[in-house]
Amino acid sequence: MLRFQMIEAALNHKAVEVSAPSARPSDYFGEKVFGRAVMRKYLDKFTYESLLSTMDNGTPLSLELADSVAAGMRQWALDNGADHYTHWFQPLTGGTAEKHDSFSDPDGKGMVIESFSGKVLAQQEPDASSFPNGGIRNTFEARGYSAWDPTSPAFIVDTTLCIPTVFISYTGEALDYKVPLLKALAAIDKAATAVCHYFDKNVSRVHTYLGWEQEYFLVDESLWAARPDLLLTGRTLMGHESAKNQQLEDHYFGAIPTRVINFMKELEYESLKLGIPVKTRHNEAAPNQFELAPVYEEANLANDHNQLLMTIMDKIARRHHFRVLLHEKPFKGINGSGKHNNWSLGTDTGVNLFGPGKTPSENLQFITFLVNVIAAVHKHNGLLKAAIMSATNVHRLGANEAPPAIISAFLGSQISSVLDNLERSTSDDAIRFDAKSVLKMSGAAQIPSILLDNTDRNRTSPFAFTGNRFEFRAVGSSDNCAEAMITLCTAAAEQLAEFKHEVDAKIERGQKKERAIYETLKQLIKRCKMIHFDGNGYSDEWKREAARRGLDCETSAPLIFDRYLDPATLKMFKDMGVFNQVELEARTEVKWETYTKKIQIEARVLGDLTMNHIIPVASKYESMLLDKAFKMKSLGLNFDSDMELIREIQMHTSALQGLVADMVEARKVANRVEDQRQRAILYHDNVACFLDEIRTHIDKMEEVIDDQMWPLPKYRELLFIR
Ligand code: ADP
Ligand code: MG
């Protein structure tokens, strides 16, 4: 039987040797990237300096200079074994897209001509009508184009030069994640720089940093191939819990098996060559679950790196006879995978705005940014949840054995008490100036520079302050981090702009700057109190408490997506110049459509497996038992227990037949509905519920049917053979 052949194949998979690079990481780090050092070598001085100015300050690059960059880039690519190039972009599928073109074209006379010019580097028209677009491309223009993002360096994968690009419709609407991310980063730069000027006039830019932690599962490829559900949906739609899984807590930080460590080594080597500064690797809580994290980088680059990593990890895993599962909940009953987004803001003068400082003024600045972020998260908590919600992440957030689908902010005891003090104090006792007009603060002056919360972490919070950064932990392991970053940065930008407006008004009315800031912060702390929660986010009491506090507690993904079209959302994205209404409507449409399709695929796969794999096996086993019972009877022996088992199997079988038929019917009804939102709601309310019900019967049968007959690899095999 296939299952046993595959188990044998999996057991025979030996660790694939990786040739350890003899050089030190610093010798090969970024060797596949068209980075600054390489640029200097391959570009003339003027082109090099112009390109740097484009990268650092956004100065437009003329077509002539683009030609010159293209020539240098091409030469470097050829010198490094590349023969093709591609515009590499991030469509709304969540993955990346690429179409490879050769560097040279035949000229029809037996010769070749060079075809990589500045124009080709800068802009292309991918035949992309089949990417999700939520109707934008039908309503407006059928064409879309990709345009070079010079702030993220080109790189080589295999023999292809990849040029990071944005992807837009011909009428200018974003069809990807990069355009809005760049706009959101610009918005927060502007708003945060303006607020920094209260404290330091020398600040001219505020950068956003992102350090992602990528969790994933590895499964042996033979076992994976014998599980159509894993193969087609990325998760197991059935499977009885393994007797042992993570209850002994022996996997987290445990020894990493050789096969896995070899995969990790190769992944790290390839990542480093691509300039991805990977640093940490360890086992995660669940069996076969692992994590990889780089050092944080500027958010646009960090996000490109995460997208790139997700692609290469799949390729490398195959070489080691593994498959990577990026699904947020591939196995029932054990932990799912997330992608923590560590997020901070830093000035071009080198100050981390989420890190406490040494002077009262620095600390007032720190508290200003901290409180404004919390206020933004409070105001848009429903939208932030929408930004991380998907048909797959919904299993991690809001379903059983998972954190609830509620956004709250963890601050830790020290920061909490600083904010409490501030809220209770009056401006006269909190804000004083000494004889030399130097600010003295009680409350905020007591912040230690190293916050104890570094160790006092609350792992149940979806959005936690961790000493010098915020950690947005609700992001899904398969997500493009940009979606979370766009919303978070735009919300923070809007809040900072509003804060500046209020403080300026107070100053105009004659208040001293520090006092105006202090008074405004105090109001904000009061206003956003409800989002602050340091307790156990997984408890049932918190669900009730959060509802009482008026936080968004909706658990239905299609309804959560509605938050994208709330008046407050439309206003925020419009005011900050990130999305217009057309774009938001289109993107929400894509979310509903994607949700429906994912549930539809799962329902089809589970229906097929039930009817073609499970019921036939159950019937065979049942008929064996019937045969036995018949013989027992003819010998006059007691066959009650056999009959009991037969009845049990028969009960599950007929229940399954009924459920599958009902599920098909529910799909038909939903499919007749044209409106994407309504259809997604029907899929959520009337189709998705069958998936759990069906699996319950199958999982029960897995317990009683002869192991020799069971067709699909079991959890204990998927999770422990490696
Ligand atoms: P943990 O698992 O304990 O949260 P890790 O060390 O695995 O911590 O990951 C922390 C991530 O946070 C890394 O990517 C790290 O680079 C990043 N990080 C650290 N400081 C900052 C910061 N100031 N801004 C953004 N990311 C940060
Ligand atoms: Mg973390």
Coordinates of C-alpha atoms in Angstrom, one line a residue, residues 11 23 61 69 112 136 163 255 409 455 513 683:
L11 CA 12.8 6.2 6.5
A23 CA 34.9 30.9 3.6
L61 CA 16.7 58.8 -12.4
V69 CA 22.8 51.3 -14.6
V112 CA 22.1 38.2 -31.1
I136 CA -9.6 47.1 -11.2
I163 CA 14.8 43.1 -10.3
A255 CA 18.5 19.2 19.5
A409 CA -1.5 45.6 23.3
T455 CA 12.6 38.9 30.0
K513 CA 5.8 72.9 24.2
Y683 CA -18.8 29.8 2.5

